[in-house]
Coordinates of C-alpha atoms and ligand atoms in Angstrom, one line a residue:
M11 CA -21.7 48.9 -39.8
H12 CA -21.6 52.3 -41.5
E13 CA -21.4 50.8 -44.9
K14 CA -24.8 49.2 -44.6
V15 CA -28.2 50.3 -46.0
V16 CA -31.4 49.5 -44.3
Y17 CA -34.7 48.6 -46.1
Q18 CA -37.9 49.2 -44.3
I19 CA -40.8 46.7 -44.8
Y20 CA -44.3 47.6 -43.8
P21 CA -45.4 43.9 -43.5
K22 CA -49.1 44.7 -43.8
S23 CA -48.6 46.2 -47.3
F24 CA -45.5 44.4 -48.6
N25 CA -46.6 41.1 -50.1
D26 CA -49.6 38.9 -49.2
S27 CA -48.9 35.2 -49.6
D28 CA -52.3 33.8 -48.6
G29 CA -54.8 36.1 -50.3
N30 CA -56.5 37.6 -47.2
G31 CA -55.6 41.1 -48.3
I32 CA -53.0 41.7 -45.6
G33 CA -49.3 41.2 -46.2
D34 CA -47.5 38.6 -44.1
L35 CA -44.1 37.1 -43.2
R36 CA -44.3 34.4 -45.9
G37 CA -44.8 37.2 -48.3
V38 CA -41.6 38.8 -47.1
I39 CA -39.7 35.5 -47.4
E40 CA -40.9 35.2 -51.1
K41 CA -39.2 38.6 -51.8
I42 CA -35.8 37.8 -50.2
P43 CA -34.2 37.3 -53.7
Y44 CA -35.6 40.7 -54.7
L45 CA -34.1 42.4 -51.6
T46 CA -30.8 40.6 -51.9
K47 CA -30.4 41.9 -55.5
L48 CA -31.0 45.4 -54.2
G49 CA -28.0 45.1 -52.0
V50 CA -29.5 46.1 -48.7
E51 CA -28.1 44.4 -45.6
M52 CA -30.7 45.0 -42.9
L53 CA -34.5 44.6 -43.1
W54 CA -36.5 46.6 -40.6
L55 CA -40.0 45.2 -40.2
N56 CA -42.8 47.3 -38.6
P57 CA -44.5 45.5 -35.7
F58 CA -46.3 42.2 -36.4
F59 CA -46.8 41.2 -32.8
I60 CA -50.3 40.3 -31.4
S61 CA -52.3 43.6 -31.6
P62 CA -55.8 44.8 -32.0
Q63 CA -54.4 46.9 -34.8
N64 CA -55.9 50.2 -33.7
D65 CA -52.6 51.8 -34.6
N66 CA -51.5 49.2 -37.1
G67 CA -49.5 47.1 -34.7
Y68 CA -48.0 49.9 -32.6
D69 CA -50.6 48.9 -30.0
V70 CA -48.9 45.7 -28.9
A71 CA -51.0 43.2 -26.9
H72 CA -48.2 40.5 -26.7
Y73 CA -44.6 41.3 -27.3
T74 CA -43.2 37.8 -28.0
E75 CA -46.0 36.3 -30.1
I76 CA -46.7 36.9 -33.7
D77 CA -50.1 38.0 -34.8
P78 CA -51.7 35.2 -36.8
L79 CA -52.6 37.9 -39.4
F80 CA -48.9 37.9 -40.3
G81 CA -48.0 34.2 -39.8
T82 CA -46.3 32.0 -37.2
M83 CA -43.1 31.9 -35.2
A84 CA -41.9 29.2 -37.6
D85 CA -42.4 31.6 -40.4
F86 CA -40.4 34.2 -38.5
E87 CA -37.6 31.8 -37.8
E88 CA -37.5 30.9 -41.5
L89 CA -37.3 34.6 -42.4
V90 CA -34.4 35.2 -40.1
A91 CA -32.6 32.1 -41.5
K92 CA -33.2 33.0 -45.2
A93 CA -32.2 36.6 -44.6
K94 CA -29.0 35.5 -43.0
E95 CA -28.2 33.1 -45.8
N96 CA -28.3 36.2 -48.0
D97 CA -26.2 38.4 -45.6
M98 CA -29.2 40.4 -44.4
G99 CA -30.1 41.0 -40.8
I100 CA -33.6 41.4 -39.4
M101 CA -34.4 44.6 -37.4
L102 CA -37.5 44.4 -35.2
D103 CA -39.7 47.3 -34.2
M104 CA -40.0 47.5 -30.5
V105 CA -42.8 49.5 -29.1
L106 CA -41.7 49.9 -25.5
N107 CA -43.1 53.2 -24.5
H108 CA -46.7 51.9 -24.3
T109 CA -48.8 48.8 -24.6
S110 CA -52.2 48.1 -26.0
T111 CA -54.9 48.4 -23.4
E112 CA -55.7 44.8 -24.4
H113 CA -52.3 43.7 -23.1
E114 CA -52.6 41.3 -20.2
W115 CA -50.8 43.7 -17.9
F116 CA -53.3 46.5 -18.5
Q117 CA -56.2 44.1 -18.2
K118 CA -54.8 42.8 -14.9
A119 CA -54.3 46.4 -13.7
L120 CA -57.9 47.2 -14.6
A121 CA -59.0 44.1 -12.7
G122 CA -57.4 45.7 -9.6
D123 CA -54.0 44.0 -9.5
K124 CA -51.7 46.5 -7.8
K125 CA -48.5 45.1 -9.3
Y126 CA -49.7 45.8 -12.8
Q127 CA -51.2 49.1 -11.9
D128 CA -47.7 50.2 -11.1
Y129 CA -46.7 49.3 -14.7
Y130 CA -48.7 52.2 -16.0
I131 CA -48.8 55.9 -15.4
L132 CA -52.0 56.4 -13.3
R133 CA -52.9 59.7 -11.6
E134 CA -55.8 61.2 -9.9
A135 CA -57.7 64.2 -11.2
K136 CA -56.6 67.6 -9.9
E137 CA -58.5 69.0 -7.0
D138 CA -60.8 71.0 -9.2
G139 CA -61.7 67.7 -11.0
S140 CA -59.8 68.5 -14.1
L141 CA -57.4 66.0 -15.8
P142 CA -54.1 65.3 -14.1
T143 CA -52.2 67.5 -16.6
N144 CA -53.1 69.5 -19.6
W145 CA -51.0 67.5 -22.0
V146 CA -52.4 66.8 -25.5
S147 CA -52.3 63.3 -27.1
K148 CA -50.2 63.2 -30.3
F149 CA -53.2 61.8 -32.1
G150 CA -55.5 64.6 -30.9
G151 CA -57.5 65.2 -27.7
P152 CA -56.4 64.9 -24.1
S153 CA -53.7 62.5 -23.2
W154 CA -55.5 61.1 -20.2
A155 CA -58.4 58.6 -20.1
K156 CA -60.4 57.3 -17.2
F157 CA -58.9 54.2 -15.7
G158 CA -61.9 51.7 -15.5
D159 CA -64.4 52.8 -12.9
T160 CA -61.8 54.1 -10.5
D161 CA -61.2 57.8 -9.9
K162 CA -57.9 57.6 -11.7
Y163 CA -56.7 58.4 -15.2
Y164 CA -54.1 56.6 -17.3
L165 CA -51.6 58.5 -19.5
H166 CA -51.7 57.8 -23.3
L167 CA -49.5 60.0 -25.3
F168 CA -50.9 58.3 -28.4
D169 CA -54.2 56.6 -29.0
V170 CA -56.5 56.0 -26.0
T171 CA -55.8 52.3 -26.6
Q172 CA -52.0 52.8 -26.2
A173 CA -51.3 53.2 -22.5
D174 CA -47.8 54.6 -21.5
L175 CA -45.7 52.3 -19.4
D176 CA -43.9 53.6 -16.3
W177 CA -40.2 53.0 -17.0
R178 CA -39.4 54.3 -13.5
N179 CA -40.7 51.0 -12.2
P180 CA -37.7 48.5 -12.2
E181 CA -40.1 45.6 -12.8
V182 CA -41.2 47.3 -16.1
R183 CA -37.6 47.6 -17.1
E184 CA -37.0 43.9 -16.4
E185 CA -39.9 43.0 -18.6
M186 CA -38.6 45.1 -21.4
F187 CA -35.1 43.5 -21.1
K188 CA -36.7 40.1 -21.2
I189 CA -38.6 41.0 -24.4
V190 CA -35.5 42.3 -26.2
N191 CA -33.5 39.3 -25.1
F192 CA -36.2 36.9 -26.3
W193 CA -35.8 38.3 -29.8
L194 CA -32.0 38.4 -29.7
D195 CA -32.2 34.7 -28.9
K196 CA -34.2 34.3 -32.1
G197 CA -31.3 35.7 -34.1
V198 CA -32.5 39.2 -34.6
T199 CA -29.6 41.6 -35.2
G200 CA -31.3 45.0 -35.2
F201 CA -33.9 46.9 -33.3
R202 CA -35.8 50.0 -34.0
F203 CA -37.1 51.5 -30.8
D204 CA -40.4 53.3 -31.2
V205 CA -40.7 56.8 -29.7
I206 CA -38.0 55.8 -27.3
N207 CA -37.1 59.4 -26.2
L208 CA -40.5 59.6 -24.5
I209 CA -39.9 56.8 -21.9
G210 CA -38.5 59.1 -19.2
K211 CA -41.4 60.7 -17.6
D212 CA -40.9 62.8 -14.4
E213 CA -42.0 61.5 -11.1
V214 CA -44.3 64.4 -10.6
L215 CA -46.2 65.3 -13.7
L216 CA -46.9 69.0 -14.2
D217 CA -49.0 71.1 -16.5
A218 CA -47.3 72.4 -19.6
E219 CA -47.2 76.2 -20.1
D220 CA -47.7 75.7 -23.9
G221 CA -50.8 73.6 -23.2
V222 CA -49.4 70.8 -25.3
G223 CA -46.8 69.2 -23.0
K224 CA -44.0 67.8 -25.3
A225 CA -41.2 69.4 -23.3
R226 CA -42.5 67.8 -20.1
Y227 CA -41.8 64.2 -21.3
T228 CA -39.4 64.4 -24.3
D229 CA -35.7 63.8 -23.9
R230 CA -35.8 63.9 -20.1
P231 CA -32.3 63.1 -18.8
I232 CA -33.5 59.8 -17.2
A233 CA -34.4 58.5 -20.7
H234 CA -30.6 58.3 -21.4
D235 CA -30.1 56.3 -18.2
F236 CA -32.9 53.9 -19.2
L237 CA -31.4 53.5 -22.7
H238 CA -27.9 52.8 -21.3
E239 CA -29.4 50.2 -19.0
L240 CA -31.3 48.6 -21.8
N241 CA -28.1 48.5 -23.9
Q242 CA -26.1 46.9 -21.1
R243 CA -28.7 44.3 -20.3
T244 CA -29.7 43.3 -23.8
F245 CA -28.2 44.1 -27.2
G246 CA -25.0 45.7 -25.8
R247 CA -23.9 42.2 -24.8
F248 CA -23.3 41.4 -28.4
E249 CA -21.1 42.7 -31.2
D250 CA -22.7 44.4 -34.2
I251 CA -26.3 44.7 -33.2
M252 CA -27.7 47.7 -35.1
T253 CA -30.1 49.9 -33.1
V254 CA -32.0 53.0 -34.0
G255 CA -34.1 55.1 -31.8
E256 CA -37.1 57.0 -33.1
M257 CA -36.8 60.4 -31.4
S258 CA -39.8 62.5 -31.3
S259 CA -39.0 66.3 -31.4
T260 CA -35.5 65.8 -30.2
T261 CA -32.4 68.1 -30.3
V262 CA -29.0 67.7 -31.9
E263 CA -27.5 67.7 -28.4
N264 CA -29.7 64.8 -27.3
G265 CA -29.2 63.1 -30.6
V266 CA -25.4 63.1 -30.0
K267 CA -25.9 61.7 -26.5
Y268 CA -28.2 58.9 -27.7
S269 CA -25.9 57.8 -30.5
N270 CA -22.3 58.6 -29.5
P271 CA -20.8 55.1 -29.0
E272 CA -19.1 56.2 -25.8
N273 CA -22.4 56.5 -24.1
E274 CA -23.5 53.0 -24.9
E275 CA -27.0 53.8 -25.8
L276 CA -28.0 53.3 -29.4
S277 CA -26.2 53.1 -32.8
M278 CA -28.2 55.9 -34.4
I279 CA -31.3 58.0 -34.3
F280 CA -34.2 59.1 -36.4
S281 CA -35.0 62.8 -36.1
F282 CA -37.9 64.5 -38.0
H283 CA -37.3 68.2 -38.1
H284 CA -36.4 68.1 -41.8
L285 CA -39.8 66.6 -42.5
K286 CA -41.7 69.4 -40.9
V287 CA -40.7 72.0 -43.5
D288 CA -44.2 71.9 -45.0
Y289 CA -46.0 72.5 -41.7
K290 CA -47.6 75.9 -41.3
N291 CA -46.6 77.4 -38.0
G292 CA -45.5 73.9 -36.9
E293 CA -48.9 72.5 -37.5
K294 CA -48.9 69.2 -39.5
W295 CA -52.5 69.4 -40.7
T296 CA -52.0 72.3 -43.0
K297 CA -51.2 72.7 -46.7
I298 CA -48.3 74.9 -47.8
D299 CA -45.3 74.7 -50.2
Y300 CA -42.3 73.3 -48.4
D301 CA -39.6 75.7 -47.3
F302 CA -36.4 74.6 -49.2
M303 CA -34.0 76.9 -47.3
E304 CA -35.3 75.5 -44.0
L305 CA -34.9 72.0 -45.3
K306 CA -31.3 72.7 -46.2
R307 CA -30.6 74.4 -42.9
I308 CA -32.0 71.6 -40.9
L309 CA -30.1 68.8 -42.8
D310 CA -26.9 70.8 -42.5
E311 CA -27.4 71.5 -38.8
W312 CA -27.9 67.8 -38.0
Q313 CA -25.1 66.7 -40.3
A314 CA -22.6 69.1 -38.8
G315 CA -23.8 68.8 -35.2
M316 CA -23.9 65.0 -35.1
S317 CA -20.5 64.9 -36.8
Q318 CA -19.0 67.2 -34.2
G319 CA -20.4 65.2 -31.3
N320 CA -19.6 61.8 -32.9
G321 CA -23.3 60.9 -33.1
W322 CA -24.8 59.0 -36.0
N323 CA -27.9 59.9 -38.1
A324 CA -30.4 57.6 -39.7
L325 CA -30.9 59.2 -43.2
F326 CA -34.4 59.0 -44.7
W327 CA -37.1 60.8 -46.5
N328 CA -39.8 58.1 -46.3
N329 CA -41.3 55.8 -43.7
H330 CA -44.7 54.5 -42.7
D331 CA -45.6 57.8 -41.0
Q332 CA -44.7 60.2 -43.8
P333 CA -46.2 61.0 -47.1
R334 CA -44.1 59.9 -50.1
A335 CA -41.1 62.3 -50.6
I336 CA -41.4 62.2 -54.4
S337 CA -44.9 63.7 -54.1
R338 CA -43.8 66.1 -51.4
F339 CA -40.5 67.5 -52.6
G340 CA -40.3 66.3 -56.2
D341 CA -42.3 66.2 -59.3
P342 CA -43.6 62.7 -60.1
V343 CA -45.5 63.9 -63.1
N344 CA -42.9 65.9 -65.2
H345 CA -39.6 64.8 -63.6
F346 CA -40.3 61.4 -62.2
E347 CA -36.9 59.7 -62.6
A348 CA -34.9 62.8 -61.9
S349 CA -36.6 63.6 -58.7
A350 CA -36.6 60.0 -57.4
K351 CA -32.8 59.9 -58.0
L352 CA -32.2 63.3 -56.6
H353 CA -33.8 62.4 -53.3
A354 CA -31.9 59.1 -53.2
Q355 CA -28.5 60.6 -53.9
T356 CA -29.0 63.6 -51.5
I357 CA -29.2 61.3 -48.5
H358 CA -27.3 58.3 -49.6
L359 CA -24.1 60.4 -49.9
L360 CA -24.6 62.0 -46.5
R361 CA -22.9 61.0 -43.3
G362 CA -25.2 58.4 -41.6
T363 CA -27.1 55.2 -42.4
P364 CA -29.6 55.4 -45.3
Y365 CA -33.0 53.9 -45.0
I366 CA -35.1 52.9 -48.0
Y367 CA -38.8 52.6 -47.4
Q368 CA -40.5 49.9 -49.5
G369 CA -41.5 51.2 -52.9
E370 CA -39.2 54.2 -52.8
E371 CA -36.8 52.3 -55.0
I372 CA -39.4 52.3 -57.8
G373 CA -40.6 55.9 -57.1
M374 CA -43.9 55.1 -55.5
T375 CA -46.1 58.2 -54.9
N376 CA -49.0 59.3 -52.7
P377 CA -52.2 57.5 -53.9
N378 CA -54.5 60.5 -54.3
Y379 CA -57.5 58.8 -52.7
L380 CA -60.8 60.3 -53.4
D381 CA -62.6 60.5 -50.1
I382 CA -62.2 60.0 -46.4
Q383 CA -63.6 56.5 -46.5
D384 CA -60.5 55.4 -48.4
F385 CA -58.3 56.3 -45.4
V386 CA -58.0 54.0 -42.4
D387 CA -55.3 55.6 -40.2
V388 CA -56.4 56.5 -36.7
E389 CA -54.4 59.8 -36.7
T390 CA -56.0 60.8 -40.1
K391 CA -59.5 60.1 -38.9
N392 CA -59.0 62.1 -35.7
A393 CA -57.5 64.9 -37.7
Y394 CA -60.6 64.9 -40.0
Q395 CA -62.8 65.4 -37.0
E396 CA -60.7 68.1 -35.5
L397 CA -60.4 70.1 -38.7
K398 CA -64.2 69.8 -39.1
E399 CA -64.7 71.1 -35.6
K400 CA -62.4 74.0 -36.4
G401 CA -64.8 74.9 -39.2
L402 CA -63.0 73.8 -42.3
Q403 CA -65.1 72.6 -45.3
H404 CA -64.9 68.9 -46.3
E405 CA -63.0 69.5 -49.6
E406 CA -60.5 71.8 -47.8
I407 CA -59.9 69.1 -45.2
M408 CA -59.5 66.4 -47.9
D409 CA -56.9 68.5 -49.7
I410 CA -54.8 68.5 -46.5
I411 CA -55.4 64.9 -45.8
R412 CA -54.4 63.8 -49.3
E413 CA -51.1 65.4 -48.7
K414 CA -50.4 64.6 -45.1
S415 CA -52.0 61.3 -44.2
R416 CA -49.8 58.5 -43.0
D417 CA -51.8 56.2 -45.3
N418 CA -50.0 57.8 -48.2
S419 CA -47.0 55.6 -47.6
R420 CA -48.9 52.6 -46.4
T421 CA -50.5 51.7 -49.7
P422 CA -49.7 48.2 -51.0
M423 CA -46.4 47.7 -52.6
Q424 CA -46.7 47.8 -56.4
W425 CA -45.1 44.6 -57.8
S426 CA -46.7 44.3 -61.2
N427 CA -49.4 45.5 -63.6
E428 CA -51.7 42.7 -62.5
L429 CA -54.7 42.7 -60.1
N430 CA -54.0 44.8 -57.0
A431 CA -50.5 45.5 -58.3
G432 CA -49.6 41.9 -57.6
F433 CA -49.8 42.5 -53.9
T434 CA -52.7 40.2 -53.1
T435 CA -55.2 38.0 -54.9
G436 CA -57.8 39.1 -52.3
E437 CA -59.2 42.5 -51.3
P438 CA -56.4 44.7 -50.1
W439 CA -56.8 46.2 -46.6
L440 CA -55.9 49.6 -48.1
E441 CA -56.5 50.7 -51.7
V442 CA -53.6 50.3 -54.1
A443 CA -52.5 53.7 -55.7
D444 CA -54.1 54.0 -59.1
N445 CA -50.8 54.6 -60.9
F446 CA -49.6 51.0 -60.4
H447 CA -49.9 50.3 -64.1
Q448 CA -47.0 52.7 -64.7
I449 CA -45.2 52.4 -61.5
N450 CA -44.4 48.8 -60.4
V451 CA -41.4 46.5 -59.9
E452 CA -41.9 44.5 -63.1
E453 CA -42.0 47.6 -65.2
E454 CA -39.1 49.1 -63.3
L455 CA -36.9 46.0 -63.8
A456 CA -37.8 45.9 -67.5
N457 CA -37.6 49.6 -68.4
G458 CA -36.8 51.8 -65.4
T459 CA -33.6 53.4 -64.2
V460 CA -34.5 54.4 -60.6
M461 CA -33.9 51.0 -58.9
D462 CA -30.6 50.7 -60.7
Y463 CA -29.6 54.0 -59.4
Y464 CA -30.4 52.9 -55.8
K465 CA -28.3 49.8 -56.4
R466 CA -25.4 51.9 -57.5
L467 CA -25.6 54.2 -54.5
I468 CA -25.9 51.2 -52.1
A469 CA -22.8 49.6 -53.8
L470 CA -20.8 52.8 -53.7
R471 CA -21.3 53.1 -49.9
K472 CA -19.9 49.6 -49.5
E473 CA -16.9 50.5 -51.6
M474 CA -16.0 54.0 -50.6
K475 CA -14.9 55.1 -47.2
V476 CA -15.4 58.7 -48.1
I477 CA -19.1 57.9 -48.3
S478 CA -19.5 55.6 -45.3
E479 CA -17.0 57.3 -43.0
G480 CA -16.1 60.7 -44.4
S481 CA -16.6 64.0 -42.6
Y482 CA -19.3 66.4 -43.7
R483 CA -19.2 70.1 -44.6
G484 CA -22.2 72.0 -46.0
I485 CA -21.3 74.6 -48.7
L486 CA -23.2 77.2 -50.8
M487 CA -25.6 77.5 -48.0
E488 CA -27.2 80.7 -49.4
H489 CA -28.0 79.1 -52.8
P490 CA -31.8 79.1 -53.2
S491 CA -32.3 75.8 -55.0
V492 CA -29.2 73.7 -54.4
Y493 CA -28.2 71.7 -51.3
A494 CA -24.4 71.1 -51.6
Y495 CA -21.9 69.4 -49.4
V496 CA -18.4 68.0 -49.3
R497 CA -17.4 64.7 -47.8
E498 CA -13.8 64.1 -46.9
Y499 CA -11.8 61.0 -46.0
E500 CA -8.0 60.5 -46.0
G501 CA -7.2 62.8 -48.9
Q502 CA -10.3 62.1 -50.9
Q503 CA -13.0 64.7 -51.3
L504 CA -16.5 64.2 -52.7
L505 CA -18.4 67.2 -53.9
V506 CA -22.2 66.6 -54.0
L507 CA -24.6 69.1 -55.7
N508 CA -28.3 68.5 -55.4
H509 CA -30.7 70.7 -57.3
F510 CA -34.3 70.6 -55.9
Y511 CA -36.2 72.5 -58.6
A512 CA -37.1 72.3 -62.2
D513 CA -35.6 75.6 -63.5
P514 CA -31.9 75.1 -64.4
A515 CA -29.5 76.6 -61.9
T516 CA -25.9 77.7 -62.7
I517 CA -23.4 77.4 -59.9
V518 CA -20.0 79.0 -59.7
V519 CA -17.8 76.2 -58.5
P520 CA -16.2 77.1 -55.2
E521 CA -12.5 78.2 -55.4
E522 CA -11.2 75.2 -53.5
F523 CA -12.4 72.9 -56.4
K524 CA -11.6 75.1 -59.3
N525 CA -8.9 73.9 -61.8
R526 CA -8.5 70.5 -60.1
S527 CA -9.0 67.3 -61.9
S528 CA -12.0 65.3 -60.7
K529 CA -14.0 62.3 -61.6
F530 CA -17.8 62.3 -62.3
L531 CA -18.7 59.6 -59.7
I532 CA -22.5 59.5 -60.1
G533 CA -25.3 61.7 -61.3
N534 CA -28.8 61.5 -62.7
G535 CA -28.0 63.8 -65.8
E536 CA -25.4 63.9 -68.4
E537 CA -21.9 62.8 -67.4
R538 CA -19.6 65.8 -67.9
E539 CA -16.4 67.4 -66.5
L540 CA -16.6 70.0 -63.8
G541 CA -15.5 73.4 -65.1
S542 CA -15.4 76.6 -63.2
S543 CA -19.2 76.7 -63.3
I544 CA -21.8 74.1 -63.8
T545 CA -25.5 74.3 -64.9
L546 CA -27.7 71.8 -63.1
E547 CA -30.9 70.8 -65.0
A548 CA -34.2 70.0 -63.5
Y549 CA -33.8 68.0 -60.3
E550 CA -30.3 67.2 -61.2
T551 CA -27.8 65.7 -58.7
V552 CA -24.1 65.2 -59.3
A553 CA -21.1 63.9 -57.3
Y554 CA -17.5 64.6 -58.2
L555 CA -14.6 62.8 -56.6
F556 CA -11.3 64.6 -56.0
E557 CA -8.0 62.9 -55.0
K558 CA -5.8 65.3 -53.1
Ligands
GLC1283 C1 -44.2 55.9 -33.9 C2 -44.6 55.1 -35.0 C3 -46.0 55.4 -35.4 C4 -46.9 55.1 -34.2 C5 -46.4 55.8 -33.0 C6 -47.0 55.3 -31.7 O1 -44.2 57.3 -34.2 O2 -43.7 55.2 -36.1 O3 -46.5 54.6 -36.5 O4 -48.2 55.5 -34.5 O5 -45.0 55.7 -32.8 O6 -46.5 54.0 -31.4

C-alpha cells in the first residue's frame, strides 16, 4: 500500500457534467482517463451524501444516500467500477463525529424521542445558568446551542448545524459500523475519517482552563478504543482497505498509536502542525510570513517520530481546508514551475503516503477574490464577523481572508481556457480564479512541465523501495533555507535537498556523501553531478541516489 499516491477530489468543484454550476459524480467519471494517466491509485472524494450543505457536505443528513446535487447511487456504482477497471480505488469521506441537525436522528431527538436524544451530547446549563462548559466552537462562538425548547444544550464543536454524536453510546457505534459496512459492500476500498480524534468525549464534561477546550476532547484514550472497535467491525475484516484519520491538533505519540499496524486502528493520519507556521501566536486569522525553520522542525519531528514508532504519515500541503501551498510557501508569479515542483518533491520523497489535491498538479493558486461576497465558506464568514467585532477595518480583514480562507482551495478546477475554465457551462457555485487563462489542464498538457513532474514522482514511488519504504533522517537542520533529508533502504541512500527561497544557497555536502559516486535521480533544475558543494537556485529541489 505504501507505493500508492492518493488524489483528492472536491466533487463540488471538480467537473460539472449537467451545467447546474456544481460538480458531480458523472463529472468525476468523465475524468477517469485523466486521473489514470496521472498514475494515482486512490481517489478520495469529499462528502457527497445528503446534506443541507451548511459546511459543504460535512453536515451529513443521510449517510447512505447520495445528494441529488451530485448524482445517484447508480452513478456512484459506475464510478467505483470504472475506477477499478483502471486500478484505482475510491476513498470515501466519513463524517462520524457529528451529524447535521437535519439528520433524522437529531430531528427525532428534538421531537422528544429518548433513544435518539442519547445519540447526541446533551447537557444542562450550569447552576448559575451559564453554558454546560466554556468550550469554543472551531468555527467561532460557543460550542453549545439550545436543544429545542428544553432546558438542555447540545454540543457542536463545529457549526451550530453540526451536532456531535455520543460515541460512548453503543447504539451510536453500531450505527457507525452499519454505515461503513454499507459502503464497503459497494466496493469502496478507502476511508478518510473526518476529525476522528474528537470522538472520545469524557463522560463528565469540564470547563477548560484555557477557555478554548481542545485538550478536553482531543485524543482522549477512549478514542483509540473506539477506532480499534471500528476497525474490527468494519474495514479491518478485509485486506488492503486504506484508511486515514483526520487528526485535529494531535501529537506524534498519538499519531503513532492511531497508525501503528499492531494497534489495528488506521493505516495513516493527517496532522496539521506544519500548516500552522503562518499563524501568529497560534491564531489562524492573522497575516504573517511563514516561519521556515519551524516548518522544517515540524516536518522533521513528525517524520522521525512516526518512523521510530512505526506509524505512518499522510503527506500533503493542500486540501479543501487549506489555502493553496504555492501561494503560501512558493512564488507563483516569478517562480511558478520551480515552486510547484519543489513542493511536490519535498513531500513525495518523504516517508508516508502523498496526497495530491485537485489542481495542485497544474499549480493552481489562491483566487485573489475582491470582496467578502465572493466567499461562501461558513468558517470564513464567521471569521469576518469576529474580526470586525475585534475592531479590524474591512480591508485589513480582507487581506487576512484572501490568504487564509478555505475557499482558496475550493475554487473550480481549471480544465481549459474556455468559459468558467471548462468546469461548468452554467454559473459556478464559487467563482473561478481569474488566472485560469494561464493555468489550466489543457495548457499544462500542451506546454507545461509541472504535471509531468508529478507523474515522474508518482512513478518513482512505485519503482523504488527507498522511496516507499526507506527510513528517514533529517540533515542540515540548521540551514536557513534548505530542508534536507536522507532516505535509506537496503544499501541504497537517497539524498534530497529542497531549497525554499529565491536567493541561491550554497551547501557544503555532508562528509558521508563526499567523494562517492551518485546518480541525479530527479530535480527541477539543471541535471549535474554532486561535488563537495552544491549551489541550489531559486526554489530548486534535487535528489541524488547512492548505492552503498
Ligand atoms: C474537517 C473537514 C472540514 C470540516 C470539518 C467539520 O476538518 O475537513 O472541511 O469543516 O471537519 O466536519
